[in-house]
Short mmCIF file of C-alpha atoms in Angstrom, two decimals:
data_model
loop_
_atom_site.label_atom_id
_atom_site.label_comp_id
_atom_site.label_asym_id
_atom_site.label_seq_id
_atom_site.Cartn_x
_atom_site.Cartn_y
_atom_site.Cartn_z
CA MET A 1 121.00 105.68 20.23
CA ARG A 2 122.04 102.50 18.37
CA LEU A 3 122.44 104.00 15.37
CA ASN A 4 124.82 106.54 16.86
CA LYS A 5 126.76 103.90 18.35
CA GLY A 6 127.14 102.10 15.14
CA ILE A 7 128.18 105.10 13.54
CA VAL A 8 131.02 105.77 16.11
CA THR A 9 132.26 102.38 16.21
CA ALA A 10 132.54 102.01 11.98
CA PHE A 11 134.24 105.81 12.48
CA GLN A 12 136.71 104.18 15.07
CA LEU A 13 137.40 101.25 12.85
CA ILE A 14 137.85 103.28 9.54
CA LEU A 15 140.49 105.37 11.75
CA ASN A 16 142.27 102.22 13.12
CA VAL A 17 142.45 101.11 9.52
CA PHE A 18 143.82 104.26 8.35
CA PHE A 19 146.52 104.76 11.17
CA SER A 20 147.59 101.17 10.86
CA ILE A 21 148.40 101.61 7.22
CA LEU A 22 149.72 105.03 7.77
CA ILE A 23 152.66 104.03 10.36
CA ILE A 24 153.63 101.22 8.29
CA LEU A 25 154.34 103.66 5.27
CA LEU A 26 155.69 106.18 7.42
CA ASN A 27 157.93 104.04 9.24
CA LYS A 28 159.44 102.61 5.96
CA TRP A 29 159.53 106.32 4.67
CA LEU A 30 161.66 107.27 7.76
CA TYR A 31 164.06 104.12 7.58
CA VAL A 32 164.41 104.39 3.33
CA ASN A 33 164.37 108.03 2.19
CA ILE A 34 165.63 109.81 5.65
CA GLY A 35 167.69 106.78 7.17
CA PHE A 36 166.70 107.55 10.95
CA PRO A 37 168.13 105.12 13.31
CA ASN A 38 165.79 102.09 13.88
CA ILE A 39 165.97 101.32 17.67
CA THR A 40 166.21 105.14 18.25
CA LEU A 41 163.03 105.48 16.62
CA SER A 42 161.45 102.51 18.65
CA MET A 43 162.52 104.16 21.81
CA ILE A 44 160.88 107.36 20.68
CA HIS A 45 157.59 105.49 19.70
CA PHE A 46 157.78 103.86 23.10
CA THR A 47 158.14 107.32 25.03
CA ILE A 48 155.38 109.24 23.06
CA THR A 49 152.97 106.12 23.81
CA PHE A 50 153.63 106.36 27.24
CA ILE A 51 152.71 110.18 27.47
CA GLY A 52 149.79 109.24 25.39
CA LEU A 53 148.69 106.58 27.72
CA ILE A 54 149.10 109.18 30.71
CA ILE A 55 146.96 111.86 28.97
CA SER A 56 144.42 109.44 28.07
CA GLU A 57 144.33 108.02 31.41
CA LYS A 58 143.49 111.77 32.78
CA PHE A 59 140.56 111.73 30.53
CA ASP A 60 139.27 108.66 31.89
CA VAL A 61 139.72 106.61 28.67
CA PHE A 62 141.06 103.81 30.89
CA CYS A 63 142.01 103.57 34.35
CA ILE A 64 145.47 102.45 35.77
CA LYS A 65 145.60 98.99 37.87
CA ASP A 66 148.42 98.71 40.28
CA ILE A 67 151.12 95.82 39.19
CA ALA A 68 154.31 94.80 40.61
CA ILE A 69 157.19 95.79 38.06
CA LYS A 70 158.76 92.32 38.57
CA GLU A 71 155.56 90.71 37.43
CA ILE A 72 155.38 92.72 34.06
CA PHE A 73 159.24 93.03 33.40
CA PHE A 74 159.96 90.00 31.56
CA ILE A 75 157.20 90.44 29.16
CA SER A 76 158.17 93.92 28.74
CA MET A 77 161.16 92.84 27.39
CA ILE A 78 159.80 90.48 24.79
CA PHE A 79 157.42 93.25 23.95
CA CYS A 80 160.51 95.34 23.43
CA GLY A 81 162.11 92.90 21.45
CA SER A 82 159.40 92.20 19.37
CA VAL A 83 158.97 95.58 18.22
CA VAL A 84 162.56 96.26 17.54
CA PHE A 85 162.95 93.10 15.37
CA THR A 86 159.75 93.76 13.55
CA ASN A 87 160.78 97.23 12.64
CA LEU A 88 164.10 96.11 11.34
CA SER A 89 162.09 93.57 9.31
CA LEU A 90 160.27 96.38 8.01
CA ALA A 91 163.21 98.65 7.58
CA GLU A 92 165.31 96.02 5.63
CA ASN A 93 162.61 93.98 3.87
CA THR A 94 159.94 95.05 1.22
CA VAL A 95 156.54 95.94 2.67
CA SER A 96 155.00 92.75 1.40
CA THR A 97 157.99 90.59 2.75
CA TYR A 98 157.26 92.27 5.99
CA GLN A 99 153.76 91.67 5.80
CA MET A 100 153.84 88.15 4.85
CA ALA A 101 156.53 86.92 7.53
CA LYS A 102 154.31 88.57 10.28
CA MET A 103 151.14 86.23 8.70
CA LEU A 104 153.50 83.69 10.45
CA ILE A 105 152.56 84.73 14.09
CA THR A 106 149.33 82.87 13.87
CA PRO A 107 150.88 79.23 13.35
CA CYS A 108 153.91 79.88 15.63
CA ALA A 109 151.58 81.20 18.31
CA VAL A 110 149.56 78.04 17.84
CA ILE A 111 152.63 75.85 18.08
CA MET A 112 154.03 77.72 21.35
CA GLN A 113 150.50 77.47 23.16
CA ILE A 114 150.74 73.41 22.29
CA ILE A 115 154.43 73.25 23.66
CA LEU A 116 154.60 75.61 26.35
CA TYR A 117 150.81 75.16 27.81
CA LYS A 118 149.62 71.92 26.36
CA LYS A 119 146.75 73.71 24.92
CA HIS A 120 144.47 71.62 22.58
CA PHE A 121 143.51 72.77 18.98
CA SER A 122 141.18 70.85 16.70
CA THR A 123 142.57 69.09 13.62
CA LEU A 124 140.76 71.44 11.47
CA VAL A 125 142.61 74.42 13.05
CA ARG A 126 145.92 72.80 12.62
CA ILE A 127 145.21 71.86 8.90
CA THR A 128 144.41 75.51 8.24
CA LEU A 129 147.88 76.54 9.27
CA VAL A 130 149.20 74.66 6.26
CA PRO A 131 148.35 76.96 3.35
CA ILE A 132 148.82 79.98 5.75
CA THR A 133 152.66 78.62 6.11
CA LEU A 134 153.08 77.28 2.43
CA GLY A 135 151.72 80.65 1.21
CA VAL A 136 154.54 82.52 3.11
CA VAL A 137 157.45 80.14 2.29
CA VAL A 138 156.41 80.68 -1.43
CA THR A 139 156.20 84.32 -1.30
CA LEU A 140 159.45 84.77 0.45
CA TYR A 141 161.12 82.01 -1.56
CA HIS A 142 160.75 84.33 -4.68
CA ASP A 143 161.64 87.55 -3.12
CA MET A 144 164.80 88.49 -4.95
CA GLN A 145 165.89 91.18 -2.44
CA LEU A 146 165.70 88.68 0.49
CA ASN A 147 168.94 87.53 1.85
CA PHE A 148 170.19 86.11 5.38
CA ILE A 149 170.51 88.99 7.65
CA LYS A 150 167.09 90.27 6.04
CA THR A 151 165.50 86.55 6.86
CA VAL A 152 166.98 86.71 10.46
CA TYR A 153 165.29 90.02 11.23
CA ALA A 154 161.87 88.74 10.07
CA VAL A 155 162.04 85.40 11.77
CA VAL A 156 163.37 86.59 15.01
CA GLY A 157 160.63 89.51 14.93
CA VAL A 158 157.63 86.74 14.38
CA LEU A 159 159.20 84.44 17.12
CA LEU A 160 159.25 87.21 19.69
CA THR A 161 155.82 88.54 18.74
CA SER A 162 154.58 85.25 18.69
CA LEU A 163 155.69 84.32 22.12
CA TYR A 164 154.58 88.07 23.28
CA GLN A 165 151.18 87.18 22.00
CA VAL A 166 150.69 84.05 23.82
CA MET A 167 152.11 85.44 27.11
CA VAL A 168 150.25 88.78 27.00
CA ASN A 169 146.78 86.63 26.59
CA ARG A 170 147.68 84.71 29.70
CA LYS A 171 148.52 87.67 31.71
CA GLN A 172 145.69 89.68 30.83
CA ARG A 173 143.52 86.68 32.45
CA GLU A 174 145.87 86.28 35.40
CA PHE A 175 145.99 90.07 36.53
CA GLN A 176 142.06 91.01 34.77
CA MET A 177 143.92 93.78 32.83
CA ASP A 178 142.93 95.34 29.49
CA PRO A 179 145.64 96.19 26.81
CA MET A 180 145.71 99.54 27.56
CA GLN A 181 146.50 98.94 30.96
CA LEU A 182 149.46 96.56 30.08
CA LEU A 183 151.05 98.98 27.73
CA TYR A 184 150.94 101.80 30.30
CA TYR A 185 153.51 99.63 32.18
CA GLN A 186 155.23 97.92 29.13
CA ALA A 187 155.97 101.43 27.18
CA PRO A 188 158.17 103.20 29.49
CA ILE A 189 159.86 99.84 30.52
CA SER A 190 160.65 99.27 27.01
CA ALA A 191 161.67 102.94 26.60
CA VAL A 192 164.32 102.53 29.43
CA LEU A 193 165.74 99.11 28.15
CA LEU A 194 166.17 100.84 24.40
CA PHE A 195 168.02 104.01 26.51
CA PHE A 196 170.47 101.85 27.24
CA VAL A 197 170.93 99.49 24.06
CA VAL A 198 170.78 102.84 21.63
CA PRO A 199 174.01 104.28 23.01
CA LEU A 200 176.07 100.84 22.04
CA LEU A 201 174.36 100.11 18.64
CA GLU A 202 173.11 103.60 17.46
CA PRO A 203 175.66 106.29 18.85
CA LEU A 204 173.59 109.64 19.96
CA GLU A 205 176.50 111.59 18.50
CA GLN A 206 176.13 109.94 15.17
CA THR A 207 172.06 110.61 15.41
CA PHE A 208 172.43 114.21 16.31
CA ALA A 209 175.45 114.84 13.94
CA ARG A 210 173.12 114.07 10.95
CA GLY A 211 171.66 117.50 11.21
CA TRP A 212 167.80 116.43 10.73
CA SER A 213 165.54 119.18 9.10
CA LEU A 214 162.51 120.27 10.65
CA ILE A 215 160.20 118.28 8.29
CA GLU A 216 162.06 114.91 9.41
CA THR A 217 161.77 115.66 12.69
CA ALA A 218 158.48 116.77 12.58
CA LEU A 219 157.81 113.04 10.76
CA VAL A 220 159.61 111.23 13.31
CA LEU A 221 157.30 112.91 16.28
CA VAL A 222 154.16 112.24 13.79
CA SER A 223 155.13 108.44 13.78
CA GLY A 224 155.53 108.30 17.38
CA ILE A 225 152.05 110.06 17.51
CA VAL A 226 150.47 107.50 15.20
CA THR A 227 151.61 104.72 16.73
CA PHE A 228 149.80 105.61 20.04
CA LEU A 229 146.55 106.11 17.82
CA VAL A 230 146.95 102.79 16.41
CA ASN A 231 147.04 101.39 20.04
CA LEU A 232 144.20 103.74 21.26
CA THR A 233 141.65 103.20 18.21
CA SER A 234 142.17 99.25 18.77
CA TYR A 235 141.50 99.66 22.23
CA TRP A 236 138.22 101.49 21.34
CA PHE A 237 136.55 99.26 19.19
CA ILE A 238 137.71 95.88 20.44
CA GLY A 239 134.63 94.43 22.32
CA LYS A 240 132.58 96.53 20.62
CA THR A 241 132.53 94.47 17.33
CA THR A 242 132.22 90.68 16.85
CA PRO A 243 135.34 88.50 16.45
CA LEU A 244 134.15 88.17 12.71
CA THR A 245 134.04 92.01 12.14
CA TYR A 246 137.48 92.17 13.87
CA SER A 247 138.76 89.62 11.58
CA MET A 248 137.63 91.22 8.43
CA VAL A 249 138.99 94.38 9.54
CA GLY A 250 142.45 92.54 9.73
CA TYR A 251 142.26 91.41 6.29
CA TYR A 252 141.07 94.68 4.72
CA LYS A 253 144.34 96.04 6.41
CA PHE A 254 146.58 93.26 4.93
CA CYS A 255 145.40 94.06 1.29
CA LEU A 256 145.26 97.70 1.44
CA ILE A 257 148.96 97.94 2.91
CA LEU A 258 149.94 95.77 -0.20
CA LEU A 259 148.49 97.75 -2.38
CA SER A 260 149.66 101.20 -0.87
CA SER A 261 153.14 100.17 -0.65
CA SER A 262 152.99 99.01 -4.44
CA LEU A 263 152.16 102.61 -4.98
CA VAL A 264 154.10 104.82 -2.40
CA PHE A 265 157.56 102.50 -2.77
CA GLU A 266 156.81 101.14 -6.19
CA GLU A 267 157.18 97.54 -5.11
CA THR A 268 156.43 94.82 -7.50
CA LEU A 269 155.32 90.97 -7.17
CA CYS A 270 156.12 88.16 -9.41
CA ILE A 271 153.22 85.63 -10.19
CA TYR A 272 154.37 83.16 -7.71
CA GLN A 273 154.61 85.64 -4.77
CA ALA A 274 151.06 86.85 -5.69
CA LEU A 275 149.89 83.11 -5.42
CA GLY A 276 151.66 83.00 -2.27
CA ILE A 277 149.50 85.79 -0.85
CA ILE A 278 146.42 84.64 -1.97
CA LEU A 279 147.15 81.15 -0.52
CA THR A 280 148.00 82.79 2.62
CA LEU A 281 145.11 84.83 2.85
CA ALA A 282 142.58 82.10 2.27
CA GLY A 283 144.34 79.90 4.89
CA THR A 284 144.05 82.97 7.15
CA ILE A 285 140.30 83.36 6.61
CA LEU A 286 139.93 79.74 6.81
CA TYR A 287 141.44 79.98 10.22
CA SER A 288 139.53 82.57 11.77
CA HIS A 289 136.38 80.75 10.67
CA VAL A 290 137.11 77.39 12.43
CA LYS A 291 138.47 79.25 15.14
CA MET A 292 135.66 80.91 15.68
CA ARG A 293 133.28 78.13 15.27
CA ASP A 294 135.39 76.15 17.78
CA THR A 295 135.16 78.84 20.40
CA GLN A 296 131.18 78.95 19.91
CA ALA A 297 130.82 75.24 20.25
CA VAL A 298 132.59 75.70 23.75
CA GLN A 299 130.45 78.52 24.65
CA ASN A 300 127.42 76.43 23.74
CA LYS A 301 128.59 73.46 25.92
CA ASP A 302 129.01 75.70 28.59
CA LYS A 303 125.87 77.19 28.50
CA GLU A 304 124.13 73.86 28.43
CA LYS A 305 126.11 72.59 31.63
CA ARG A 306 124.78 75.62 33.82
CA PRO A 307 121.55 74.90 35.68
CA LEU A 308 118.55 77.10 34.29
CA TYR A 309 117.71 78.17 37.95
CA SER A 310 119.73 77.94 41.08
CA ILE A 311 118.27 76.72 44.61
#
């Protein structure tokens, strides 16, 4: 039985890695080679994700937990904005620059938690943020295609995603909800929000006047399905693996995405960008190691405080 569970978990990890790489390459292909409107694509993704969640709930993949819309509306706006600007960064920047900018989410999230919630982080954790940030700065500085507007997309995407991660962690603890239960509310709210934004920034008559081929339309729908599958496979194996395994999977994704983008889109890196990527990756590995060690130390202290028996 344990062997079967191990095989199933490994299969889920492989699926998650595959879909995570596929969605980035597919979205980039839609933006670059087809020119599909960015915000419209995000709206389609939210809609398909919600449909997928409805189907998943019917098959008891997760259970719906009631919560007032007002409790989730603001964080849904942040979620919506983070997805839109992250996709804009992917559309306008190279995949390597897009991926490296996302690595700034970790130090930004730490800083936000310190400022907003006065959370304490050890000195070692703070030190590990230096190589992460320095590596990103070096890589972006030597990206010859980077300009002001592309930088704005990347920076705003990072800030909104960092804020969302900080807020969603607290919401999950506050309402005792898992990621799928929160996404069940966030996806439709985000789709509705973009439904009102799209006509202003990406007029529908221009989108439909383009005359999309059957293959192009199919690729758009497939990208929405793959987006849902990324969330579903993440939900499957979270809690079934150790934090170390989860972190290692993240590193593999990062490297495989950079390799895949260089093959598919013929993106090249200068020596300084390569060194920046190595520096950031090393900093991220150190951060994960130190963070897990600190978490384990806190858990051990909690165990020591608990009585061996109750009276």
